[in-house]
Coordinates of C-alpha atoms in Angstrom, one line a residue:
Chain E
M1 CA 19.7 -27.7 -4.7
E2 CA 19.1 -28.4 -1.0
V3 CA 20.3 -25.0 -0.1
F4 CA 18.2 -23.5 -2.8
V5 CA 15.0 -25.1 -1.7
Q6 CA 15.6 -24.2 1.9
Q7 CA 16.3 -20.5 1.0
L8 CA 13.2 -20.5 -1.2
I9 CA 11.1 -21.5 1.8
N10 CA 12.8 -18.8 4.0
G11 CA 12.4 -16.2 1.2
V12 CA 8.7 -16.9 0.6
T13 CA 8.1 -16.5 4.4
L14 CA 9.8 -13.2 4.6
G15 CA 8.2 -12.1 1.3
A16 CA 4.7 -12.9 2.7
V17 CA 5.4 -10.5 5.6
Y18 CA 6.6 -7.8 3.2
G19 CA 3.7 -8.4 0.9
L20 CA 1.1 -8.0 3.7
I21 CA 2.6 -4.6 4.6
A22 CA 3.0 -3.6 1.0
I23 CA -0.8 -4.0 0.4
G24 CA -1.4 -1.2 2.9
Y25 CA 1.0 1.1 1.0
T26 CA -0.4 0.3 -2.4
M27 CA -4.1 0.6 -1.5
V28 CA -3.7 4.0 0.2
F29 CA -1.6 5.2 -2.7
G30 CA -4.1 3.9 -5.1
I31 CA -7.1 5.7 -3.5
I32 CA -5.6 9.0 -2.5
G33 CA -2.3 9.1 -4.3
M34 CA -0.3 9.5 -1.0
V35 CA 2.5 7.5 0.4
N36 CA 1.6 6.8 4.0
F37 CA 5.0 6.8 5.6
A38 CA 3.5 6.1 9.0
H39 CA 2.4 2.6 7.7
G40 CA 5.7 1.0 8.7
D41 CA 5.2 2.3 12.2
V42 CA 1.7 1.1 12.3
F43 CA 3.1 -2.3 11.6
M44 CA 5.6 -2.0 14.4
I45 CA 2.8 -1.0 16.8
S46 CA 0.8 -4.0 15.8
A47 CA 3.8 -6.2 16.7
F48 CA 3.9 -4.6 20.1
I49 CA 0.2 -5.1 20.7
S50 CA 0.5 -8.7 19.8
L51 CA 3.4 -9.1 22.1
I52 CA 1.5 -7.5 25.0
V53 CA -1.6 -9.6 24.5
F54 CA 0.5 -12.8 24.0
M55 CA 2.5 -12.2 27.1
A56 CA -0.5 -11.4 29.2
I57 CA -2.4 -14.5 28.1
T58 CA 0.6 -16.8 28.6
A59 CA 1.4 -15.3 31.9
V60 CA -2.1 -16.1 33.2
A61 CA -2.7 -19.4 31.4
G62 CA 0.7 -21.0 31.3
F63 CA 2.8 -22.0 28.3
S64 CA 1.5 -25.3 27.0
G65 CA 1.1 -25.9 23.3
G66 CA -2.6 -25.4 23.0
V67 CA -2.5 -22.2 25.0
V68 CA 0.3 -20.8 22.9
F69 CA -1.6 -21.4 19.7
L70 CA -4.8 -19.9 21.2
A71 CA -2.9 -16.9 22.6
L72 CA -1.4 -16.2 19.2
L73 CA -4.8 -16.3 17.7
V74 CA -6.3 -13.9 20.2
A75 CA -3.2 -11.7 19.9
L76 CA -3.7 -11.6 16.2
V77 CA -7.4 -10.6 16.4
V78 CA -6.9 -8.0 19.1
S79 CA -3.9 -6.6 17.3
M80 CA -5.9 -6.3 14.1
V81 CA -8.7 -4.4 15.8
I82 CA -6.5 -2.0 17.8
T83 CA -4.1 -1.4 14.9
A84 CA -7.0 -0.6 12.7
L85 CA -8.2 1.8 15.3
Y86 CA -4.8 3.5 15.3
S87 CA -4.8 3.8 11.6
W88 CA -8.3 5.1 11.5
T89 CA -7.4 7.8 14.0
I90 CA -4.2 8.8 12.1
E91 CA -6.2 9.2 8.9
R92 CA -8.9 11.2 10.7
I93 CA -6.6 13.6 12.5
A94 CA -3.5 13.8 10.3
Y95 CA -4.6 13.3 6.7
R96 CA -8.3 14.0 6.1
K97 CA -8.1 17.8 6.8
L98 CA -5.1 18.1 4.5
R99 CA -6.7 16.3 1.6
G100 CA -7.7 19.4 -0.3
S101 CA -4.3 21.2 0.2
F102 CA -1.1 20.8 -1.9
R103 CA 0.2 17.4 -2.5
L104 CA 3.2 17.5 -0.2
A105 CA 1.2 18.5 2.9
P106 CA -0.2 15.0 3.8
L107 CA 3.2 13.5 2.9
I108 CA 4.9 15.7 5.5
S109 CA 2.2 15.0 7.9
A110 CA 2.7 11.2 7.4
I111 CA 6.4 11.6 8.1
G112 CA 5.5 13.4 11.3
M113 CA 3.1 10.7 12.3
S114 CA 5.8 8.1 11.7
I115 CA 8.2 9.9 14.0
L116 CA 5.5 10.4 16.6
L117 CA 4.5 6.8 16.7
M118 CA 8.1 5.6 16.9
N119 CA 8.9 8.0 19.8
F120 CA 5.6 7.2 21.5
V121 CA 6.5 3.5 21.5
Q122 CA 10.1 4.2 22.6
V123 CA 8.8 6.2 25.6
A124 CA 6.0 3.9 26.5
Q125 CA 7.7 0.5 25.9
G126 CA 11.4 1.4 26.4
A127 CA 14.2 1.4 23.8
R128 CA 15.3 -2.2 24.3
N129 CA 14.5 -5.3 22.3
K130 CA 11.3 -6.9 23.6
P131 CA 11.5 -10.7 23.2
I132 CA 8.9 -13.4 23.5
P133 CA 9.9 -16.9 24.6
P134 CA 10.7 -19.2 21.6
I135 CA 7.5 -20.7 20.4
M136 CA 6.4 -23.2 17.7
R137 CA 10.0 -24.5 17.3
D138 CA 9.0 -27.8 15.7
T139 CA 9.8 -28.4 12.1
I140 CA 8.7 -30.7 9.3
N141 CA 11.6 -32.3 7.7
L142 CA 11.1 -32.4 3.9
F143 CA 14.1 -34.3 2.7
E144 CA 17.8 -34.7 3.3
R145 CA 20.6 -34.8 0.8
N146 CA 24.3 -34.5 1.1
G147 CA 23.9 -34.3 4.8
F148 CA 21.8 -31.1 4.5
Q149 CA 18.4 -31.2 6.1
V150 CA 15.7 -29.2 4.2
A151 CA 13.0 -28.3 6.7
I152 CA 10.0 -26.0 7.0
S153 CA 9.0 -24.9 10.5
Y154 CA 5.5 -24.7 11.8
K155 CA 5.9 -21.0 12.0
Q156 CA 6.7 -20.8 8.3
V157 CA 3.7 -23.0 7.4
M158 CA 1.5 -20.8 9.5
I159 CA 2.8 -17.5 8.1
I160 CA 2.5 -18.7 4.5
A161 CA -1.0 -20.2 5.1
V162 CA -2.4 -17.2 6.9
T163 CA -1.0 -14.9 4.3
A164 CA -2.6 -16.9 1.5
I165 CA -6.0 -17.1 3.2
L166 CA -6.1 -13.4 4.1
L167 CA -5.1 -12.5 0.6
A168 CA -7.9 -14.6 -0.8
I169 CA -10.4 -12.9 1.5
F170 CA -9.1 -9.5 0.7
W171 CA -9.1 -10.1 -3.0
Y172 CA -12.7 -11.2 -2.8
V173 CA -13.6 -8.1 -0.9
V174 CA -12.0 -5.7 -3.4
Q175 CA -13.2 -7.5 -6.5
K176 CA -16.7 -8.8 -5.5
T177 CA -18.3 -6.7 -2.8
P178 CA -19.9 -3.3 -3.0
L179 CA -17.2 -1.9 -0.7
G180 CA -14.4 -3.0 -3.0
R181 CA -16.3 -1.6 -6.0
A182 CA -16.6 1.7 -4.2
Q183 CA -12.9 1.6 -3.4
R184 CA -12.0 1.0 -7.0
A185 CA -14.4 3.8 -8.1
C186 CA -12.9 6.3 -5.6
E187 CA -9.4 5.3 -6.9
Q188 CA -10.4 6.2 -10.5
D189 CA -12.5 9.4 -9.8
A190 CA -13.4 10.2 -6.3
K191 CA -15.6 13.2 -7.2
M192 CA -17.6 11.1 -9.6
A193 CA -18.0 8.4 -7.0
A194 CA -19.3 11.0 -4.6
L195 CA -21.9 12.1 -7.1
L196 CA -23.1 8.5 -7.3
G197 CA -23.8 8.6 -3.6
I198 CA -20.6 7.0 -2.3
N199 CA -19.2 8.5 1.0
V200 CA -15.7 9.0 -0.2
D201 CA -14.3 10.0 3.2
R202 CA -15.6 6.8 4.7
T203 CA -14.4 4.7 1.9
I204 CA -10.9 6.1 2.3
A205 CA -11.1 5.6 6.1
V206 CA -12.1 1.9 5.5
T207 CA -9.1 1.6 3.2
F208 CA -6.8 2.7 5.9
V209 CA -8.4 0.3 8.4
M210 CA -8.1 -2.6 6.0
G211 CA -4.4 -1.8 5.3
A212 CA -3.7 -1.6 9.0
A213 CA -5.5 -4.9 9.7
L214 CA -3.2 -6.6 7.2
A215 CA -0.2 -4.8 8.7
A216 CA -1.3 -6.2 12.1
V217 CA -1.2 -9.7 10.6
A218 CA 2.3 -9.0 9.3
G219 CA 3.3 -7.6 12.7
T220 CA 2.1 -10.7 14.5
M221 CA 3.8 -13.0 12.0
F222 CA 7.0 -10.9 12.3
L223 CA 6.9 -11.3 16.1
T224 CA 6.3 -15.0 15.9
Y225 CA 9.1 -15.5 13.3
Y226 CA 11.8 -13.4 14.9
G227 CA 10.6 -13.6 18.5
V228 CA 11.6 -10.0 19.2
V229 CA 10.5 -6.5 18.4
V230 CA 11.9 -3.0 19.1
F231 CA 10.5 0.5 18.6
S232 CA 12.5 1.2 15.5
D233 CA 11.3 -2.0 13.7
G234 CA 8.8 0.0 11.7
F235 CA 11.4 1.7 9.6
V236 CA 13.3 -1.0 7.7
P237 CA 10.5 -3.4 7.0
G238 CA 8.4 -0.3 6.2
V239 CA 10.8 0.9 3.6
K240 CA 11.2 -2.6 2.2
A241 CA 7.5 -3.1 1.9
F242 CA 7.2 0.3 0.2
T243 CA 9.9 -0.8 -2.1
A244 CA 7.9 -4.0 -2.7
A245 CA 4.8 -2.0 -3.6
V246 CA 6.8 0.2 -6.0
L247 CA 8.5 -2.8 -7.6
G248 CA 5.2 -4.6 -8.1
G249 CA 3.5 -1.5 -9.5
I250 CA 2.1 0.8 -6.9
G251 CA -1.7 0.8 -6.9
S252 CA -1.8 -2.9 -7.9
L253 CA -2.7 -5.5 -5.2
P254 CA -1.2 -8.6 -6.8
G255 CA 1.8 -6.4 -7.6
A256 CA 2.3 -5.6 -3.9
V257 CA 2.3 -9.3 -3.1
L258 CA 4.6 -10.2 -6.0
G259 CA 6.9 -7.3 -5.1
G260 CA 7.0 -8.5 -1.5
M261 CA 7.9 -12.0 -2.5
L262 CA 10.6 -10.8 -4.9
I263 CA 12.2 -8.5 -2.2
G264 CA 12.0 -11.4 0.3
L265 CA 13.6 -13.8 -2.1
I266 CA 16.3 -11.5 -3.3
E267 CA 17.3 -10.7 0.2
T268 CA 17.3 -14.3 1.3
F269 CA 19.2 -15.6 -1.7
W270 CA 21.7 -12.9 -1.7
S271 CA 22.4 -13.5 2.0
A272 CA 22.8 -17.2 1.3
Y273 CA 25.0 -17.2 -1.8
F274 CA 26.9 -13.9 -1.5
S275 CA 27.1 -11.7 1.5
I276 CA 24.6 -10.9 4.2
D277 CA 26.0 -7.4 4.6
Y278 CA 24.9 -6.4 1.1
K279 CA 21.5 -7.9 1.0
D280 CA 19.7 -4.6 1.2
V281 CA 22.0 -3.1 -1.5
A282 CA 21.0 -6.1 -3.7
A283 CA 17.3 -5.6 -3.1
F284 CA 17.4 -1.9 -3.8
S285 CA 19.6 -2.2 -6.8
I286 CA 17.2 -4.6 -8.4
L287 CA 14.4 -2.1 -7.7
A288 CA 16.4 0.6 -9.4
I289 CA 17.1 -1.6 -12.4
V290 CA 13.5 -2.7 -12.8
L291 CA 12.2 0.9 -12.5
I292 CA 14.6 2.1 -15.2
F293 CA 13.2 -0.4 -17.7
M294 CA 9.6 -0.6 -16.3
P295 CA 8.8 2.7 -14.6
Q296 CA 5.3 1.6 -13.8
G297 CA 6.6 -1.5 -11.9
L298 CA 6.0 -5.1 -12.8
L299 CA 2.2 -5.2 -12.7
G300 CA 1.3 -1.5 -12.7
K301 CA -0.7 0.0 -15.4
P302 CA 1.3 2.1 -17.8
E303 CA 0.6 5.8 -17.8
V304 CA -1.4 6.4 -20.9
E305 CA -0.6 9.8 -22.4
K306 CA -3.9 11.4 -23.3
V307 CA -4.1 13.8 -26.2
Chain K
M1 CA -44.9 22.7 -18.4
R2 CA -45.6 21.9 -14.8
A3 CA -43.2 24.3 -13.1
K4 CA -46.2 26.1 -11.3
S5 CA -48.6 23.3 -10.7
D6 CA -46.1 20.5 -9.6
P7 CA -42.6 21.8 -8.9
I8 CA -39.8 19.4 -8.0
L9 CA -36.9 21.8 -7.7
R10 CA -37.0 25.5 -6.8
V11 CA -33.9 27.5 -7.2
E12 CA -34.1 30.9 -5.5
N13 CA -31.6 33.8 -5.8
V14 CA -28.6 31.7 -6.4
T15 CA -25.4 33.6 -6.8
M16 CA -22.0 32.0 -7.3
R17 CA -18.9 34.2 -7.1
F18 CA -15.3 33.1 -7.8
G19 CA -13.3 35.9 -6.4
G20 CA -14.3 38.9 -8.4
L21 CA -16.1 36.9 -11.1
V22 CA -19.8 36.5 -10.8
A23 CA -20.5 33.2 -12.6
V24 CA -24.2 33.0 -11.7
N25 CA -26.1 36.1 -10.7
D26 CA -29.3 36.0 -8.6
L27 CA -30.8 33.1 -10.5
S28 CA -34.2 31.9 -9.7
F29 CA -36.3 29.3 -11.6
V30 CA -38.5 26.3 -10.9
A31 CA -38.3 22.9 -12.6
G32 CA -41.6 21.0 -12.9
R33 CA -41.9 17.3 -12.0
G34 CA -42.0 15.1 -15.0
D35 CA -40.8 17.9 -17.2
I36 CA -37.7 18.2 -19.3
T37 CA -36.4 21.6 -18.3
A38 CA -33.6 22.9 -20.6
L39 CA -31.0 25.4 -19.4
I40 CA -29.6 27.1 -22.4
G41 CA -27.4 30.1 -23.1
P42 CA -24.2 31.1 -24.9
N43 CA -20.8 29.7 -23.9
G44 CA -19.7 31.0 -20.5
A45 CA -23.3 31.9 -19.4
G46 CA -22.9 29.9 -16.2
K47 CA -25.0 26.9 -17.0
T48 CA -22.5 24.3 -15.8
T49 CA -21.9 26.3 -12.6
V50 CA -25.7 26.1 -11.9
F51 CA -25.4 22.3 -12.3
N52 CA -22.4 22.2 -10.0
C53 CA -24.3 24.1 -7.3
I54 CA -27.3 21.8 -7.6
T55 CA -25.3 18.6 -7.4
G56 CA -23.2 19.7 -4.5
F57 CA -20.0 20.2 -6.4
Y58 CA -20.0 23.8 -5.4
K59 CA -21.6 25.6 -2.5
P60 CA -23.4 28.7 -3.9
T61 CA -22.2 32.0 -2.4
V62 CA -25.8 33.0 -1.8
G63 CA -29.1 31.3 -2.5
R64 CA -31.5 28.4 -1.8
M65 CA -32.2 25.3 -3.7
A66 CA -35.2 23.3 -2.5
L67 CA -36.0 19.8 -3.9
R68 CA -39.0 17.8 -2.9
H69 CA -39.9 14.2 -2.9
G70 CA -43.6 13.4 -3.0
N71 CA -46.3 16.0 -2.6
I72 CA -45.1 18.1 0.4
D73 CA -45.9 21.7 -0.1
I74 CA -42.7 23.7 -0.7
D75 CA -44.1 27.1 0.1
S76 CA -45.4 26.3 3.5
H77 CA -42.3 24.2 4.6
V78 CA -39.3 25.8 3.1
E79 CA -39.1 28.7 5.4
K80 CA -39.5 26.5 8.4
L81 CA -36.7 24.2 7.2
T82 CA -34.4 27.2 6.4
D83 CA -34.7 28.4 10.0
T84 CA -33.4 25.2 11.3
S85 CA -29.9 24.0 10.8
R86 CA -31.0 20.8 9.2
D87 CA -30.8 19.9 5.5
S88 CA -34.0 18.0 5.1
L89 CA -37.5 17.7 6.6
N90 CA -40.2 15.0 6.4
G91 CA -43.7 16.4 6.2
T92 CA -47.1 15.2 5.1
G93 CA -46.8 13.6 1.7
G94 CA -43.1 13.7 1.3
S95 CA -39.8 15.3 2.2
L96 CA -38.0 18.5 1.4
F97 CA -34.3 18.9 0.9
L98 CA -32.1 22.0 0.9
L99 CA -29.4 21.0 -1.6
E100 CA -27.0 23.8 -0.7
R101 CA -26.7 22.4 2.8
M102 CA -25.9 18.8 1.7
A103 CA -22.5 17.2 1.1
D104 CA -21.9 16.0 -2.5
F105 CA -22.5 12.4 -1.9
Q106 CA -25.7 13.1 0.1
V107 CA -27.2 15.0 -2.8
S108 CA -27.1 11.7 -4.7
A109 CA -27.7 9.3 -1.9
R110 CA -30.6 11.1 -0.1
A111 CA -32.0 13.8 -2.3
K112 CA -31.7 11.5 -5.4
V113 CA -30.2 13.9 -7.8
A114 CA -28.0 12.4 -10.5
R115 CA -25.9 14.0 -13.1
T116 CA -23.7 13.4 -16.2
F117 CA -20.8 15.5 -17.3
Q118 CA -19.9 17.5 -20.4
N119 CA -16.6 15.7 -20.5
I120 CA -17.4 12.1 -19.9
R121 CA -16.5 10.8 -16.4
L122 CA -16.9 7.0 -16.5
F123 CA -14.8 4.7 -14.4
S124 CA -12.9 3.7 -17.5
G125 CA -10.9 0.9 -16.0
M126 CA -14.0 -0.9 -14.7
T127 CA -16.4 -2.9 -16.8
V128 CA -19.6 -1.4 -18.2
L129 CA -21.6 -3.6 -15.7
E130 CA -19.4 -2.6 -12.8
N131 CA -20.0 1.1 -13.6
L132 CA -23.7 0.5 -13.2
M133 CA -23.2 -1.6 -10.0
V134 CA -21.2 1.3 -8.4
A135 CA -24.2 3.5 -9.0
Q136 CA -26.2 1.2 -6.8
H137 CA -23.6 1.2 -4.0
N138 CA -25.8 2.4 -1.1
P139 CA -28.6 -0.2 -1.2
L140 CA -26.0 -2.9 -1.9
M141 CA -23.9 -1.8 1.0
V142 CA -26.8 -2.0 3.4
A143 CA -27.8 -5.4 2.0
S144 CA -24.2 -6.7 2.5
N145 CA -24.3 -5.6 6.2
W146 CA -21.4 -3.3 5.4
T147 CA -19.5 -6.0 3.6
L148 CA -19.6 -8.7 6.4
G149 CA -22.7 -10.3 5.0
G150 CA -21.3 -10.1 1.5
L151 CA -18.2 -11.8 2.7
I152 CA -19.9 -14.8 4.2
G153 CA -22.4 -15.0 1.3
L154 CA -25.7 -14.2 3.1
K155 CA -28.8 -15.0 1.0
G156 CA -30.3 -11.5 1.4
F157 CA -27.2 -10.0 -0.1
H158 CA -27.2 -12.4 -3.0
N159 CA -30.8 -11.6 -3.8
R160 CA -30.2 -7.9 -3.6
E161 CA -27.2 -8.2 -5.8
K162 CA -29.2 -10.1 -8.4
E163 CA -31.8 -7.3 -8.3
A164 CA -29.1 -4.8 -8.9
I165 CA -27.8 -6.8 -11.8
E166 CA -31.3 -6.9 -13.2
T167 CA -31.6 -3.1 -12.9
A168 CA -28.3 -2.7 -14.7
K169 CA -29.4 -5.1 -17.4
Y170 CA -32.6 -3.2 -17.9
W171 CA -30.7 0.1 -18.5
L172 CA -28.1 -1.7 -20.6
E173 CA -30.8 -3.0 -22.9
K174 CA -32.5 0.4 -23.0
T175 CA -29.2 2.1 -24.0
K176 CA -28.3 -0.8 -26.4
L177 CA -25.1 -1.6 -24.5
I178 CA -26.0 -5.1 -23.3
D179 CA -23.5 -6.7 -25.7
R180 CA -20.7 -4.7 -24.2
A181 CA -21.5 -5.4 -20.5
D182 CA -18.2 -7.1 -19.7
D183 CA -15.9 -4.7 -21.6
P184 CA -13.9 -2.0 -19.9
A185 CA -16.0 1.2 -20.1
G186 CA -13.0 3.1 -21.6
D187 CA -13.0 0.8 -24.6
L188 CA -16.5 2.0 -25.8
P189 CA -16.9 4.4 -28.7
Y190 CA -17.8 7.9 -27.8
G191 CA -21.5 7.8 -28.4
D192 CA -21.8 4.6 -26.3
Q193 CA -19.9 6.2 -23.5
R194 CA -22.4 9.0 -23.5
R195 CA -25.3 6.6 -23.2
L196 CA -23.5 4.6 -20.5
E197 CA -23.2 7.8 -18.4
I198 CA -27.0 8.3 -18.6
A199 CA -27.6 4.6 -17.8
R200 CA -25.3 4.9 -14.8
A201 CA -27.0 8.0 -13.5
M202 CA -30.4 6.3 -13.9
C203 CA -29.1 3.3 -11.8
T204 CA -28.9 5.6 -8.8
G205 CA -32.7 5.8 -9.0
P206 CA -32.9 9.6 -9.3
V207 CA -36.0 11.8 -9.1
L208 CA -34.0 14.5 -10.9
L209 CA -31.5 13.8 -13.7
C210 CA -29.1 16.6 -14.6
L211 CA -27.6 16.1 -18.1
D212 CA -24.7 18.4 -19.1
E213 CA -24.7 18.5 -22.9
P214 CA -25.7 14.9 -23.6
A215 CA -25.9 15.4 -27.3
A216 CA -22.4 17.0 -27.7
G217 CA -20.4 15.1 -30.3
L218 CA -23.2 12.8 -31.3
N219 CA -24.1 12.3 -35.0
P220 CA -27.7 13.1 -36.1
K221 CA -28.9 9.5 -35.8
E222 CA -27.4 9.1 -32.3
S223 CA -29.0 12.5 -31.4
L224 CA -32.4 11.2 -32.4
E225 CA -31.9 8.1 -30.4
L226 CA -31.0 10.2 -27.4
N227 CA -34.2 12.2 -27.8
A228 CA -36.2 9.0 -27.6
L229 CA -34.2 7.8 -24.6
L230 CA -34.8 11.0 -22.7
R231 CA -38.5 11.0 -23.5
S232 CA -38.7 7.5 -22.3
I233 CA -36.9 8.4 -19.0
R234 CA -39.4 11.2 -18.5
D235 CA -42.6 9.3 -19.6
D236 CA -41.9 5.7 -18.4
H237 CA -39.9 6.4 -15.3
G238 CA -41.3 9.8 -14.1
T239 CA -37.8 11.1 -13.7
S240 CA -37.6 14.9 -14.1
I241 CA -34.8 16.1 -16.3
L242 CA -32.7 19.2 -16.2
L243 CA -30.8 19.6 -19.4
I244 CA -27.9 21.8 -20.6
E245 CA -27.8 21.6 -24.4
H246 CA -26.4 23.6 -27.3
D247 CA -28.1 21.5 -30.0
M248 CA -31.3 23.5 -30.5
S249 CA -32.9 20.6 -32.4
V250 CA -32.7 18.6 -29.2
V251 CA -33.8 21.4 -27.0
M252 CA -36.8 22.5 -29.1
Q253 CA -38.0 18.9 -29.8
I254 CA -38.0 17.5 -26.3
S255 CA -38.1 20.3 -23.7
D256 CA -41.2 21.2 -21.9
H257 CA -39.7 24.3 -20.4
V258 CA -36.7 26.4 -21.3
V259 CA -34.6 28.7 -19.1
V260 CA -32.1 31.0 -20.8
L261 CA -29.0 32.3 -19.1
D262 CA -26.6 35.0 -20.3
Y263 CA -23.6 36.3 -18.3
G264 CA -25.0 34.4 -15.3
T265 CA -28.3 36.1 -15.4
K266 CA -31.7 34.7 -16.4
I267 CA -33.0 36.5 -19.5
S268 CA -35.9 34.3 -20.4
D269 CA -38.1 31.6 -19.0
G270 CA -41.0 29.8 -20.6
T271 CA -42.1 27.2 -23.1
P272 CA -39.8 26.5 -26.1
E273 CA -42.2 28.5 -28.3
E274 CA -42.1 31.6 -26.0
V275 CA -38.3 31.5 -25.6
K276 CA -37.7 31.0 -29.3
N277 CA -39.5 34.3 -30.1
D278 CA -38.1 36.3 -27.2
P279 CA -36.1 39.2 -28.6
R280 CA -33.7 39.1 -25.7
V281 CA -32.8 35.5 -26.4
I282 CA -32.2 36.2 -30.0
A283 CA -30.1 39.2 -29.1
A284 CA -28.0 37.2 -26.7
Y285 CA -27.4 34.4 -29.3
L286 CA -26.7 36.7 -32.2
G287 CA -24.7 39.2 -30.2
A288 CA -27.0 42.1 -31.0
E289 CA -27.2 45.2 -28.7
D290 CA -30.9 46.0 -28.9
E291 CA -34.1 45.1 -30.7
T292 CA -33.7 47.2 -33.8
E293 CA -30.3 45.5 -34.4
V294 CA -32.0 42.2 -33.9
Q295 CA -34.6 43.0 -36.6
E296 CA -31.8 44.0 -38.9
I297 CA -30.0 40.8 -38.4
E298 CA -33.2 38.8 -38.8
A299 CA -33.9 40.5 -42.1
E300 CA -30.4 39.8 -43.2
V301 CA -30.6 36.0 -42.5
G302 CA -34.2 35.9 -43.8
L303 CA -36.1 35.2 -40.7

């Protein structure tokens, strides 16, 4: 029971990070039907930007509790802005021109962008792990039983809270604002949306920007949680988040979050109860099983065959 | 018929080629403001291609399409505008747009041309009301300060959104769809979907409404209701209508002006009466080679 609760907390935290990245995959797929393979690396870049900003601020202003919190906040905002700019640029130079061509072209371009970003960071930042000093180490003790202390750390509280708040804002934008309506309209029929006066190219660019901003939140959380980032960190979390998006039903926002949570929980529980070496095997096996029985994913809309 | 006295759209020498196929060949016509102009012709005559050119779906291979807002004089301004690289011009009394130079979304957003499709293209996963709200995207986007204002709930945005809902309500009542406002558009029966497409097009506030076979698949009662709706759009809202239609009862009853295409070429242009009695039109529709054959066929069917 104690172990279960503790792992539940850990799993939800990890799942929140995956979910945030998965939203970027799912939205871009929804609107242009393309898997943006560079999204994982955009996430990695955002973690680096946060790291640089955080280190710069704490180097100047010291390392007291208030400064750390403020530095994290500034790092988060700066990272969101710069990462969004990265993603906007990628869309502009690598995807937009290819939109009219055959389906695989933007996909290949995305893989190319992924490799490019990874190598760029490797060259610019070095190939070694980049750590930040341990921060926010305090925990809240929930209860203790059989000598096992169940605790939730401030970091975890922050990650879960920030994810929940951002999801709520994001959900509101997509459901209730004219921008969200335009995004959903482009998702269903971009040509028709254009004939109603919607600038489809701009709407797609905004989608990339929003996805990247959320990836930056995930990147900052990732950095805070693990305290370390390396140039290849875009790949595995990227693939996991993509898996989460597929598991939840690609194109569905709540699906992406649900998928992220599930992947996070499966991984954590598998590591705790069985073997940590096989945690990825477990996560991907469950994906395969779910897709066999529900090809559209958990919350995806079934493909309706039109006669 | 106000094509001469008060034109809204002037199509000049438009040709559209797809590889070796000439879909529209040197087509020129003028649509009058406040008129219902019907574009008719046998299947494959190039009518939908003309629509696709006007609404920015295609760029015509050759040709010019000038649309005016207000009372700007087309003749004296169009050459001047053509010589520049711009797509529009503001002059005394209004503005002039060259549609072939504009991107698809600008034809709707700036030139205010709206259209419907032969095969219905609603956002079927969105509700009926949302379909009409999407059509009012641009003013709402400005009012929401590109989403930021909408996010923090500014009063100006709320008011503008209320207005947009009122507009939507007005068109839903007019098309008798108000009871279905919160249903997914895809769940509506066929006839209702057709009317919803028209309502959505009208929510963009167009000066020119292009309807591609709005009566297709409607029963006689629905067809009559459609006639009344189109007349009301013309008379009460001053929106000019360009119409592709095969149902001659609709065309003859409500059009002010008819343009006939065959094999991409214009073969007749005039009032419904004039066109109805034009031997070339009859020949095209009946598949006759020349006038004597037309007379033979007419005698046969007792005309």
